[in-house]
mmCIF file of N, CA and C in Angstrom:
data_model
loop_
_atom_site.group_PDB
_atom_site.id
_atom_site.type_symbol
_atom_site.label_atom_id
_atom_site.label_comp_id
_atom_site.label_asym_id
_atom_site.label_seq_id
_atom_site.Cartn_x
_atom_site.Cartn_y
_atom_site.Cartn_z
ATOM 1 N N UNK A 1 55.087 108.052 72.318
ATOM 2 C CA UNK A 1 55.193 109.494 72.203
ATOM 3 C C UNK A 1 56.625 109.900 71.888
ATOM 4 N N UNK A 2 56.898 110.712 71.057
ATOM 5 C CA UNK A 2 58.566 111.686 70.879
ATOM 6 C C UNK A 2 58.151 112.156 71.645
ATOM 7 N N UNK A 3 59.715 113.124 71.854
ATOM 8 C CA UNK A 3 59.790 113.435 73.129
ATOM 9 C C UNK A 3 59.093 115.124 72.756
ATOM 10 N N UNK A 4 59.008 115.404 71.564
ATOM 11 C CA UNK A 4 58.242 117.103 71.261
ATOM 12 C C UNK A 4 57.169 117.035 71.632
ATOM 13 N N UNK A 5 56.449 115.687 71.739
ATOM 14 C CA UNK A 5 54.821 115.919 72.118
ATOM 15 C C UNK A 5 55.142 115.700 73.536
ATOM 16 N N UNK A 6 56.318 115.371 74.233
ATOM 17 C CA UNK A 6 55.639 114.899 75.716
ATOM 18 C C UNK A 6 55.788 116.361 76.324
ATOM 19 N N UNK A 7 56.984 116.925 75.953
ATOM 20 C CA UNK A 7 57.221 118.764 76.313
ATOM 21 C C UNK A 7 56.241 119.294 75.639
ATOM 22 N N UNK A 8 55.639 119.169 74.444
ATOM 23 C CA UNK A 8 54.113 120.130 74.240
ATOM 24 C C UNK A 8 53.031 119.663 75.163
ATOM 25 N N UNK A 9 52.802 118.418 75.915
ATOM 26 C CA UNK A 9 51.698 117.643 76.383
ATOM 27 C C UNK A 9 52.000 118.135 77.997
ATOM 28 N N UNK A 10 53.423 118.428 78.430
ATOM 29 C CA UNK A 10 54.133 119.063 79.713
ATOM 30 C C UNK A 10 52.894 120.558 80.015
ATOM 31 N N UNK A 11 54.093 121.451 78.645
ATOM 32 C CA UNK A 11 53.687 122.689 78.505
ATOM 33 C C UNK A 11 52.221 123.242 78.681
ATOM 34 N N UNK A 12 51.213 122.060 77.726
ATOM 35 C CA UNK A 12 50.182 122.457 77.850
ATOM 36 C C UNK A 12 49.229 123.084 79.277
ATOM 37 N N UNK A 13 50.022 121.576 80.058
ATOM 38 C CA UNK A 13 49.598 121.943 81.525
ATOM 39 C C UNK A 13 49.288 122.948 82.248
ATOM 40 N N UNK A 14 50.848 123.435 82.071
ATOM 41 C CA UNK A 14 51.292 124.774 82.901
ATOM 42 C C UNK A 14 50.478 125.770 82.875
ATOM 43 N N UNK A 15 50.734 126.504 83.898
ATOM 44 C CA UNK A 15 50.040 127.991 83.672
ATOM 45 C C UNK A 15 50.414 128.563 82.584
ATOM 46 N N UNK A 16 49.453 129.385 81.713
ATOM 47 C CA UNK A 16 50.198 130.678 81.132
ATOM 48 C C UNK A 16 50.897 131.225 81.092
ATOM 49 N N UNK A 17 51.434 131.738 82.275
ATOM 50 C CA UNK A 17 52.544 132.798 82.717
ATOM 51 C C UNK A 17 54.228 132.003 82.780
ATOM 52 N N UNK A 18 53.764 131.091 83.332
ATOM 53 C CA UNK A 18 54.687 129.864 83.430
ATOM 54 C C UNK A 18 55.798 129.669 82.248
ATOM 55 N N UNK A 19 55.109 129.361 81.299
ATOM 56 C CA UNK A 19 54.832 128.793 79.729
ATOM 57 C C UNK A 19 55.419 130.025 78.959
ATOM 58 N N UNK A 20 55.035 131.360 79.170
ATOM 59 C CA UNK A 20 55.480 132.530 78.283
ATOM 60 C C UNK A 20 57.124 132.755 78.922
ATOM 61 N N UNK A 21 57.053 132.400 80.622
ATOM 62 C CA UNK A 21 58.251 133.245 81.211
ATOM 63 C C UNK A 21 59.535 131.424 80.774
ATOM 64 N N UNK A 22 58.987 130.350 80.691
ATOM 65 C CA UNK A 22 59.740 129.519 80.171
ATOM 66 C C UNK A 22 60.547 129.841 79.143
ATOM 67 N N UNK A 23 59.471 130.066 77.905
ATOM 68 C CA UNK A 23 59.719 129.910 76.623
ATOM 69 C C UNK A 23 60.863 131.324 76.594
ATOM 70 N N UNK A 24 60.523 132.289 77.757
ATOM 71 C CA UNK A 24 61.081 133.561 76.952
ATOM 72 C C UNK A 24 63.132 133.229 77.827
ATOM 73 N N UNK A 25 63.277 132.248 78.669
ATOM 74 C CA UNK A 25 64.716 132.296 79.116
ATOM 75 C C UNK A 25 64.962 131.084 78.108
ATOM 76 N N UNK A 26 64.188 130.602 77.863
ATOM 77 C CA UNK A 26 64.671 129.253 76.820
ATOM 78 C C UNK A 26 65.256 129.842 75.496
ATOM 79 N N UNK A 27 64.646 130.527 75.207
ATOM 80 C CA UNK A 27 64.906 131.462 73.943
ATOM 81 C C UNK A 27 66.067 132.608 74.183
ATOM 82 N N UNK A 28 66.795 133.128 75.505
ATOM 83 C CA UNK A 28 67.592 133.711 75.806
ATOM 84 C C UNK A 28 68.982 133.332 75.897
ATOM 85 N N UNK A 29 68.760 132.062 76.450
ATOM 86 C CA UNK A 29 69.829 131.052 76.337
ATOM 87 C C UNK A 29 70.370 130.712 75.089
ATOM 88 N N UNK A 30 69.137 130.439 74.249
ATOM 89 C CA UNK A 30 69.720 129.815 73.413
ATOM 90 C C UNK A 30 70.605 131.062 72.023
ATOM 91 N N UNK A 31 70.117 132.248 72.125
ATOM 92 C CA UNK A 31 70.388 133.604 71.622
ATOM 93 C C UNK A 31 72.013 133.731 72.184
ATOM 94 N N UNK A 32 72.513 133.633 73.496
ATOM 95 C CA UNK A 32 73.288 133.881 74.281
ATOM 96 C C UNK A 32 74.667 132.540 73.612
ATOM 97 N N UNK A 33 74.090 131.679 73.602
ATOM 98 C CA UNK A 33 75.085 130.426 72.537
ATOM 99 C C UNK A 33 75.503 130.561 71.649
ATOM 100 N N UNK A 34 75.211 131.283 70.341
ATOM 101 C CA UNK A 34 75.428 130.994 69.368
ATOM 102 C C UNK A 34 76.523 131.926 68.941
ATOM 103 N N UNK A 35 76.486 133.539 69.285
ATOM 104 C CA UNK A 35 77.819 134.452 68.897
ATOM 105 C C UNK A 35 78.418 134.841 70.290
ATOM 106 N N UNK A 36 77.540 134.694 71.304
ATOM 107 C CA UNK A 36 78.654 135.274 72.436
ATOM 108 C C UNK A 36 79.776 134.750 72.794
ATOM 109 N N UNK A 37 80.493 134.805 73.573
ATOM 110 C CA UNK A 37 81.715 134.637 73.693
ATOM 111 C C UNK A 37 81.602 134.717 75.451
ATOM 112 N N UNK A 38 81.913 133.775 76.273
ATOM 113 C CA UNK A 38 81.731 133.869 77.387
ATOM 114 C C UNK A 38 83.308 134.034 78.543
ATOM 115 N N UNK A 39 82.889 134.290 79.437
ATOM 116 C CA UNK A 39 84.048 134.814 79.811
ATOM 117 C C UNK A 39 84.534 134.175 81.517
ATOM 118 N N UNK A 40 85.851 133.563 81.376
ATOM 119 C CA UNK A 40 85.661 132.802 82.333
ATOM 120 C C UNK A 40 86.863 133.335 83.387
ATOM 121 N N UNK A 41 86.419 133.512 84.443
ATOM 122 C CA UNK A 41 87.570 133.912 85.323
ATOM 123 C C UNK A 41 87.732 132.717 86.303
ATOM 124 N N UNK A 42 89.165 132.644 86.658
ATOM 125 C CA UNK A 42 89.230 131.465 87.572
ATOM 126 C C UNK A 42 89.527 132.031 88.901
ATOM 127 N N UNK A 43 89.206 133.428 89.327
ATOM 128 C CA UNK A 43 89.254 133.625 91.204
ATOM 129 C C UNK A 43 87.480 134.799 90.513
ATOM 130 N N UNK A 44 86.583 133.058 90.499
ATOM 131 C CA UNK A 44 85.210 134.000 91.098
ATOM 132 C C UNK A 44 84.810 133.522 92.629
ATOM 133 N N UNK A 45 83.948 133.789 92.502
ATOM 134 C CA UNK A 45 83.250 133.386 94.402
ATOM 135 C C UNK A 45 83.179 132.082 94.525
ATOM 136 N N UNK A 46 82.394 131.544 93.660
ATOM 137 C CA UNK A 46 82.076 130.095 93.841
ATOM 138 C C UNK A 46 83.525 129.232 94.034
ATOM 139 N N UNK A 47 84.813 129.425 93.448
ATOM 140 C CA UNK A 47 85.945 128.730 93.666
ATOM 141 C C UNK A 47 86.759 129.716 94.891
ATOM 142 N N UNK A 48 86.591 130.479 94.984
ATOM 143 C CA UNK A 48 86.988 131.373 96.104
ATOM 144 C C UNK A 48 85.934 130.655 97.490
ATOM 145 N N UNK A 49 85.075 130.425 97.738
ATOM 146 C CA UNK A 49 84.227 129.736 98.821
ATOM 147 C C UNK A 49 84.929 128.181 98.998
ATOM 148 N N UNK A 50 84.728 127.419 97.767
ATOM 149 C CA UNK A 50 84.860 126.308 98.311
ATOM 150 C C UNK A 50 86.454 126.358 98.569
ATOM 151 N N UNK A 51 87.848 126.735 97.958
ATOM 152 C CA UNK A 51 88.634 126.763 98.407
ATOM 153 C C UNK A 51 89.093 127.525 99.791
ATOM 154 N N UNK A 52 88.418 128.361 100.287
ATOM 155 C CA UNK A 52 88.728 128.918 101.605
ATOM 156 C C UNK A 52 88.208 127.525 102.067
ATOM 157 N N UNK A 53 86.960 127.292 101.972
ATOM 158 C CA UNK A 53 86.371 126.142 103.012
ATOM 159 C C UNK A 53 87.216 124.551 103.195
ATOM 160 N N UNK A 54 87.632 124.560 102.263
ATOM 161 C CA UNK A 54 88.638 122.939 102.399
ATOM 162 C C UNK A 54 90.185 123.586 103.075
ATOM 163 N N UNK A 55 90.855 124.646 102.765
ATOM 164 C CA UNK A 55 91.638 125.536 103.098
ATOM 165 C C UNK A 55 91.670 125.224 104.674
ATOM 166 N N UNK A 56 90.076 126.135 105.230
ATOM 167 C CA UNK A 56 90.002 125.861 107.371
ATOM 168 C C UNK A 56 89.603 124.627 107.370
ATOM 169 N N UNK A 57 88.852 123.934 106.803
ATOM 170 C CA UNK A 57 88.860 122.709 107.144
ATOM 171 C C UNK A 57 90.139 121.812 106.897
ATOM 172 N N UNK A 58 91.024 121.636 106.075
ATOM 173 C CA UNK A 58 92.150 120.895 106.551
ATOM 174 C C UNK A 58 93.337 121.486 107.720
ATOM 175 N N UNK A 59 92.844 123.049 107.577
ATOM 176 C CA UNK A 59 94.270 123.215 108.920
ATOM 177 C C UNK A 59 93.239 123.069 109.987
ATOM 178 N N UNK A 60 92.383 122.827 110.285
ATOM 179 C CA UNK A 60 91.543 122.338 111.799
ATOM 180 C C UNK A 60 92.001 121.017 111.753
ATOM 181 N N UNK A 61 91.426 120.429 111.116
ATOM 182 C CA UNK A 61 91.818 119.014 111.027
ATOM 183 C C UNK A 61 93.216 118.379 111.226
ATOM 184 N N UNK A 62 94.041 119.073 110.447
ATOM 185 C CA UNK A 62 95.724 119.191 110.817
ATOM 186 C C UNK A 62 96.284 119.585 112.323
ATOM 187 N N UNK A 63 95.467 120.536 112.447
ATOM 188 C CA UNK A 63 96.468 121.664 113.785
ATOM 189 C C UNK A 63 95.088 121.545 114.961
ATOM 190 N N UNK A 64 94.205 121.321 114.612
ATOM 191 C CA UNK A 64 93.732 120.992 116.129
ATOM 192 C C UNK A 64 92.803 120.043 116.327
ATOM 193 N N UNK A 65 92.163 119.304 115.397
ATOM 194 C CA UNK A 65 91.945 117.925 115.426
ATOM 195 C C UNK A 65 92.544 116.591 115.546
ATOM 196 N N UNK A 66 93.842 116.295 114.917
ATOM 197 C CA UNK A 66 94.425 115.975 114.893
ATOM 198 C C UNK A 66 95.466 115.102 116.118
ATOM 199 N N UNK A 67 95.582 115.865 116.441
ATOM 200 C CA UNK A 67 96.429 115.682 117.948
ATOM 201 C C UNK A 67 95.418 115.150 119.223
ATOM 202 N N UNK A 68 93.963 115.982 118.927
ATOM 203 C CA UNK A 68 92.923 115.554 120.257
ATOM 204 C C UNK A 68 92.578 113.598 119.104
ATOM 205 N N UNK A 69 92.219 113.571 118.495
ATOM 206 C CA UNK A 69 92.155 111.987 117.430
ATOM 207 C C UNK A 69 92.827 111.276 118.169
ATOM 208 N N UNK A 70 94.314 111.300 117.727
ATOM 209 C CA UNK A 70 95.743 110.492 117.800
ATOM 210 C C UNK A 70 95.600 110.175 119.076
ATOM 211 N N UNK A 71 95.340 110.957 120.307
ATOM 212 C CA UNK A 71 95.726 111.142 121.761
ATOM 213 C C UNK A 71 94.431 109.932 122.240
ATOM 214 N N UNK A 72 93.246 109.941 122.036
ATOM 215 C CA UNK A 72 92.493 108.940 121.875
ATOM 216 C C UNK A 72 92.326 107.907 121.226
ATOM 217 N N UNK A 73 92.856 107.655 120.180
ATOM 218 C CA UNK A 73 93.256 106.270 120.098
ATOM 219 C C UNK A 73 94.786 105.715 120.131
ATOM 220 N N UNK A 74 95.245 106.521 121.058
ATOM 221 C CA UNK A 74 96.383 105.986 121.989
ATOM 222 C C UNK A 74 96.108 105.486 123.348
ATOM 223 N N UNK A 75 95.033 106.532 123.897
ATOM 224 C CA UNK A 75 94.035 106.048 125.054
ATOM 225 C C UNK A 75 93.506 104.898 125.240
ATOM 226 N N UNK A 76 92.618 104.589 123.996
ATOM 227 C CA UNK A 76 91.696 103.173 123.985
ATOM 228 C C UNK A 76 92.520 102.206 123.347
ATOM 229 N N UNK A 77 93.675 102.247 122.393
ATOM 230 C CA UNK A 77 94.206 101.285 122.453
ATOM 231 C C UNK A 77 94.292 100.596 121.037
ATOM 232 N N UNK A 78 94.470 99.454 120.450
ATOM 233 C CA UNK A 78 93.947 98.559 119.446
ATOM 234 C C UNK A 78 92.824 97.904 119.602
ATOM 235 N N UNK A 79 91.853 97.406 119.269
ATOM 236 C CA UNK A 79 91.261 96.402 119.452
ATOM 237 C C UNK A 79 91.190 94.861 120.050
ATOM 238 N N UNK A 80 90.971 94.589 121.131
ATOM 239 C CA UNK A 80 91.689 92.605 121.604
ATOM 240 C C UNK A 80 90.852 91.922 121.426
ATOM 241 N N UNK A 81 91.317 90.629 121.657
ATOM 242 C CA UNK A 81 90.199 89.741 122.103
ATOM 243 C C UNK A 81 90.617 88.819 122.580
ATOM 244 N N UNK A 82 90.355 88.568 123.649
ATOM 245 C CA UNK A 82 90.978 87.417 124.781
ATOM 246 C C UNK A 82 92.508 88.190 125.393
ATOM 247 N N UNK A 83 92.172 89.501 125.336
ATOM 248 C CA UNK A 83 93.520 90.076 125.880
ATOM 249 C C UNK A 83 94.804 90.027 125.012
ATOM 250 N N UNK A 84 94.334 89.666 123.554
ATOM 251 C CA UNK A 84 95.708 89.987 122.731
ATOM 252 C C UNK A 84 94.806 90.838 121.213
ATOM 253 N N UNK A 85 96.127 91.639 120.627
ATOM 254 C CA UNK A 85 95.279 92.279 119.544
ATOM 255 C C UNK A 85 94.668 91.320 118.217
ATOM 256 N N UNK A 86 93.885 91.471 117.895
ATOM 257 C CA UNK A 86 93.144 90.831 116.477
ATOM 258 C C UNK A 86 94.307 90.341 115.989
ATOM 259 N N UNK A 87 95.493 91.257 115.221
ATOM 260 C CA UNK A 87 96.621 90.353 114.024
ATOM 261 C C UNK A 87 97.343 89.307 114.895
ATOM 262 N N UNK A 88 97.419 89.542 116.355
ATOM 263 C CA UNK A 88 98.801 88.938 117.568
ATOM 264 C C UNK A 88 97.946 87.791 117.705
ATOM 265 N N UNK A 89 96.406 87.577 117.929
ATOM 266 C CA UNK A 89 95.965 86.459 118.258
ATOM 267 C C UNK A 89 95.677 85.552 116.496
ATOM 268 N N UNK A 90 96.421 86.056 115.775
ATOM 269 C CA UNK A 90 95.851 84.813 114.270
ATOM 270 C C UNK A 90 95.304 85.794 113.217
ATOM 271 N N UNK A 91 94.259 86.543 112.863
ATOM 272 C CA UNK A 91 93.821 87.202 112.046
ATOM 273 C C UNK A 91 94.419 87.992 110.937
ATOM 274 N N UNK A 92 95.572 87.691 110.196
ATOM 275 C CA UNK A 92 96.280 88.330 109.273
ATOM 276 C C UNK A 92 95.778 89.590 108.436
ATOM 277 N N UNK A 93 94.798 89.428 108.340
ATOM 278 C CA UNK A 93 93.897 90.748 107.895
ATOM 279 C C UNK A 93 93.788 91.911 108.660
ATOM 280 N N UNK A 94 93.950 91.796 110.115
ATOM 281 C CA UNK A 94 93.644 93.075 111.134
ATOM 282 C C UNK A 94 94.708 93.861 110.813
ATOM 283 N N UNK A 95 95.635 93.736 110.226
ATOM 284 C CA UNK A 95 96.592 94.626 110.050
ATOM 285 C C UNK A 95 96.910 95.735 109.578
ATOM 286 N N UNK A 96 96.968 97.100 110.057
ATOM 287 C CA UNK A 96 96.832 98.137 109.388
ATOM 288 C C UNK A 96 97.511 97.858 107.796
ATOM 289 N N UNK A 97 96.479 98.873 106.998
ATOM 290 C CA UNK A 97 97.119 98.973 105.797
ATOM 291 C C UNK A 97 98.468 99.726 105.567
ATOM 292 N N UNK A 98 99.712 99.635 105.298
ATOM 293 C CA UNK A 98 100.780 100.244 105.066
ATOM 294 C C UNK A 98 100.556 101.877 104.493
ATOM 295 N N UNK A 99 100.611 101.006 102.948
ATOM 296 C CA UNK A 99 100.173 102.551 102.222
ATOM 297 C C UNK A 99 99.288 103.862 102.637
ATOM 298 N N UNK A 100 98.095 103.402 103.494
ATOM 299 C CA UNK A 100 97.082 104.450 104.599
ATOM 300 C C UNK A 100 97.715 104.963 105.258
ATOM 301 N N UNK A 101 99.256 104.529 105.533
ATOM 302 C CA UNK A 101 98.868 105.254 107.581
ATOM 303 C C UNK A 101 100.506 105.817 106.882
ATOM 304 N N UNK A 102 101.181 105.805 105.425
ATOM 305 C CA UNK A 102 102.599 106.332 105.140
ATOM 306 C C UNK A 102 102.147 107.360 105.149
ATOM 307 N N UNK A 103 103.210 108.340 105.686
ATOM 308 C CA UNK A 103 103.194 109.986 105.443
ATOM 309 C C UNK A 103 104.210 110.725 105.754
ATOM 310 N N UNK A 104 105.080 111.698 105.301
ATOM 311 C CA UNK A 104 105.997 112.034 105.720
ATOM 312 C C UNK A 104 105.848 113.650 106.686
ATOM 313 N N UNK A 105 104.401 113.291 107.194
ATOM 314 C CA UNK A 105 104.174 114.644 107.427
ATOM 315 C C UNK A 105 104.271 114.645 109.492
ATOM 316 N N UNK A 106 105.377 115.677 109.897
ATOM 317 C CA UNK A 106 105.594 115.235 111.115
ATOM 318 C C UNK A 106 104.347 115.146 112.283
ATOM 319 N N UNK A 107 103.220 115.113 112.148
ATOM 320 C CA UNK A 107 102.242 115.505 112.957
ATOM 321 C C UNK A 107 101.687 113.700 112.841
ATOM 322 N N UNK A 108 101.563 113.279 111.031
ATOM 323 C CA UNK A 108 101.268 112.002 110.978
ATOM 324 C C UNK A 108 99.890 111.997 109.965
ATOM 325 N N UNK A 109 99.806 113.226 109.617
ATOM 326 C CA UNK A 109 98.392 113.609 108.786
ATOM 327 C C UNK A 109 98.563 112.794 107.439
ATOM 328 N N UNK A 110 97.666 112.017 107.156
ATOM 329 C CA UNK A 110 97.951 110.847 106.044
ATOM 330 C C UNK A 110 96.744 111.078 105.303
ATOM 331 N N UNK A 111 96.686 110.292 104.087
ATOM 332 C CA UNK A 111 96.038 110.550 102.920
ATOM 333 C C UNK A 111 94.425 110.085 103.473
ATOM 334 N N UNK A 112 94.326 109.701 103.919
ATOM 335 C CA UNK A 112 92.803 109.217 104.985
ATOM 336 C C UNK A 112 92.376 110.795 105.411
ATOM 337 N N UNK A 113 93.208 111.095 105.497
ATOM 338 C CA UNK A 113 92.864 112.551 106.659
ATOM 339 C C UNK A 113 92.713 113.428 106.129
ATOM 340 N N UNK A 114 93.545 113.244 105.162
ATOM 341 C CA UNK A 114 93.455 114.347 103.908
ATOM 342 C C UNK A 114 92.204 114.158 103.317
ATOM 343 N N UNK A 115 91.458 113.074 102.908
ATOM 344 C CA UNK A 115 90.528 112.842 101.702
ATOM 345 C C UNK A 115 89.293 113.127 102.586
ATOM 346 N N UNK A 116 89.447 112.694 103.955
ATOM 347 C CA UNK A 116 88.084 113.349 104.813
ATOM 348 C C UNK A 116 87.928 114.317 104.813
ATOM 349 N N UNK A 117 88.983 115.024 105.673
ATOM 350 C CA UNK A 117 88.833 116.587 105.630
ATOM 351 C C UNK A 117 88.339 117.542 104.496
ATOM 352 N N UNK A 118 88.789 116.867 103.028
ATOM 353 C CA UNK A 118 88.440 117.596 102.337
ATOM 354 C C UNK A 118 87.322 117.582 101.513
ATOM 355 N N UNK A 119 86.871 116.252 102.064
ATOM 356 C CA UNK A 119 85.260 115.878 101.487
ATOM 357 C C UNK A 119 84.381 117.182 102.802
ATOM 358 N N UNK A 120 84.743 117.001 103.787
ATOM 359 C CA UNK A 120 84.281 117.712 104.801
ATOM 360 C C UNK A 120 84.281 119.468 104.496
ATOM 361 N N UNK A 121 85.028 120.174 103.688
ATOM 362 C CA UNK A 121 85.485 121.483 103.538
ATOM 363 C C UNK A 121 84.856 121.552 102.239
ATOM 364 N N UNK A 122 84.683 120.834 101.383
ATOM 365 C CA UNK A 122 83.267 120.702 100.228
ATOM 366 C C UNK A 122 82.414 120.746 100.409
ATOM 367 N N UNK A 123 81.813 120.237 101.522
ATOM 368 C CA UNK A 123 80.546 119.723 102.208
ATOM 369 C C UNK A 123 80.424 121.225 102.876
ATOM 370 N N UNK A 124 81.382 121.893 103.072
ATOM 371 C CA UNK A 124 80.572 123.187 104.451
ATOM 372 C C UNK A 124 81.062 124.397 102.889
ATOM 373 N N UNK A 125 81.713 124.196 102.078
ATOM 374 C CA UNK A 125 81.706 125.116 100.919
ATOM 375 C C UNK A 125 80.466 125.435 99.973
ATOM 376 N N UNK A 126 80.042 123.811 100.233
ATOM 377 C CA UNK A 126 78.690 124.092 99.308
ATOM 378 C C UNK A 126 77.667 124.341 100.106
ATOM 379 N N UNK A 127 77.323 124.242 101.267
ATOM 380 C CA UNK A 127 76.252 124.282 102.157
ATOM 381 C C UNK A 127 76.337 126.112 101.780
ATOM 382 N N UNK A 128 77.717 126.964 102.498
ATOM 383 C CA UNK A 128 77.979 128.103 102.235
ATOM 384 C C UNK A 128 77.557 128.864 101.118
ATOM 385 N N UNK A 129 77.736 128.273 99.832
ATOM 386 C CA UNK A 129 76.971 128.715 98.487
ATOM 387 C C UNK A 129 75.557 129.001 98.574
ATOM 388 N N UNK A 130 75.000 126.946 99.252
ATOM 389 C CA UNK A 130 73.305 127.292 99.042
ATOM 390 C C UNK A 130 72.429 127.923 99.797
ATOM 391 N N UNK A 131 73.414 128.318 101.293
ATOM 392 C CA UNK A 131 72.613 129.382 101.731
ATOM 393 C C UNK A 131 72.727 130.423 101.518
ATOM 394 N N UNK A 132 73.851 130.867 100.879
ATOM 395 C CA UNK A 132 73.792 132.372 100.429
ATOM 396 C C UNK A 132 72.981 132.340 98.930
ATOM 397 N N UNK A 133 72.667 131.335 98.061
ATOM 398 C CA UNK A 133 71.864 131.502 97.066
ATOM 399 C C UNK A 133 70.396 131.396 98.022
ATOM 400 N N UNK A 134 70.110 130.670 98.746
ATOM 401 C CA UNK A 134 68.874 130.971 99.451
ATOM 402 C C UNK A 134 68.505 131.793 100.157
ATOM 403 N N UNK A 135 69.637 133.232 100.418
ATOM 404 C CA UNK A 135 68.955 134.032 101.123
ATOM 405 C C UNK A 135 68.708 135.209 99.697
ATOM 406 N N UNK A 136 69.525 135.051 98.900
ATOM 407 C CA UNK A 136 69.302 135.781 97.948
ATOM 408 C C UNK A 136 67.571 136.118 96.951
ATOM 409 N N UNK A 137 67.334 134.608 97.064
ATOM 410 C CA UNK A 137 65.681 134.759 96.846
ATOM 411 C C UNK A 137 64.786 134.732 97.400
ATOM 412 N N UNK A 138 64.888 135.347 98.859
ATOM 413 C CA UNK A 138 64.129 136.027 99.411
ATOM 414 C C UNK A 138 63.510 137.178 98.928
#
């Protein structure tokens, strides 16, 4: 099959209504391409959301996560075994990575922390979008 008969063999399926209200944004779109001229602003909502959201999510993460983290694994310690740490008893590999843990930032917030947090402030930016697009089609 090409692929025109498998979308006519699709189409056929569909409802009626389906099929007319398809064809008629398919045909809007494609009207909307050819002379318009579109217009792009760079402070709309959608970049205004996710940047507030990585924005509180890295100063939480910075200014009050941060410090409760550090303070607990100062608590529990390194890892041992037989009462000495993994690299002290032989294991050359246990060794923190250098480049991970450099930072010149006085708190100690390093590129680890950074790349979480801000996967994390994406993650609650877009959630933020799809429920406000989901209450919208109600």
């Amino acid at each position: 099959r090409t692929p025109t008969q498998t979308m006519a063999f699709t189409a056929q399926t569909l409802p009626t209504k389906t099929v007319a209200t398809f064809n008629s944004r398919v045909a809007k779109q494609t009207r909307a391409r050819r002379g318009a001229k579109t217009v792009v602003r760079a402070y709309d909502d959608v970049n205004l959301v996710i940047s507030g959201a990585n924005a509180l999510c890295l100063a939480l993460g910075r200014f009050v996560f941060l410090p409760y983290q550090r303070a607990q694994v100062e608590r529990v310690g390194m890892p041992t075994q037989n009462g000495k740490t993994h690299f002290a008893a032989g294991d050359s590999r246990a060794e923190e990575a250098s480049f991970a843990m450099a930072t010149r930032d006085p708190a100690g917030f390093t590129i680890v922390d950074l790349l979480a947090w801000g996967s994390i402030g994406h993650a609650v930016g877009f959630l933020a979008l799809a429920s406000q697009s989901a209450q919208s089609m109600l």
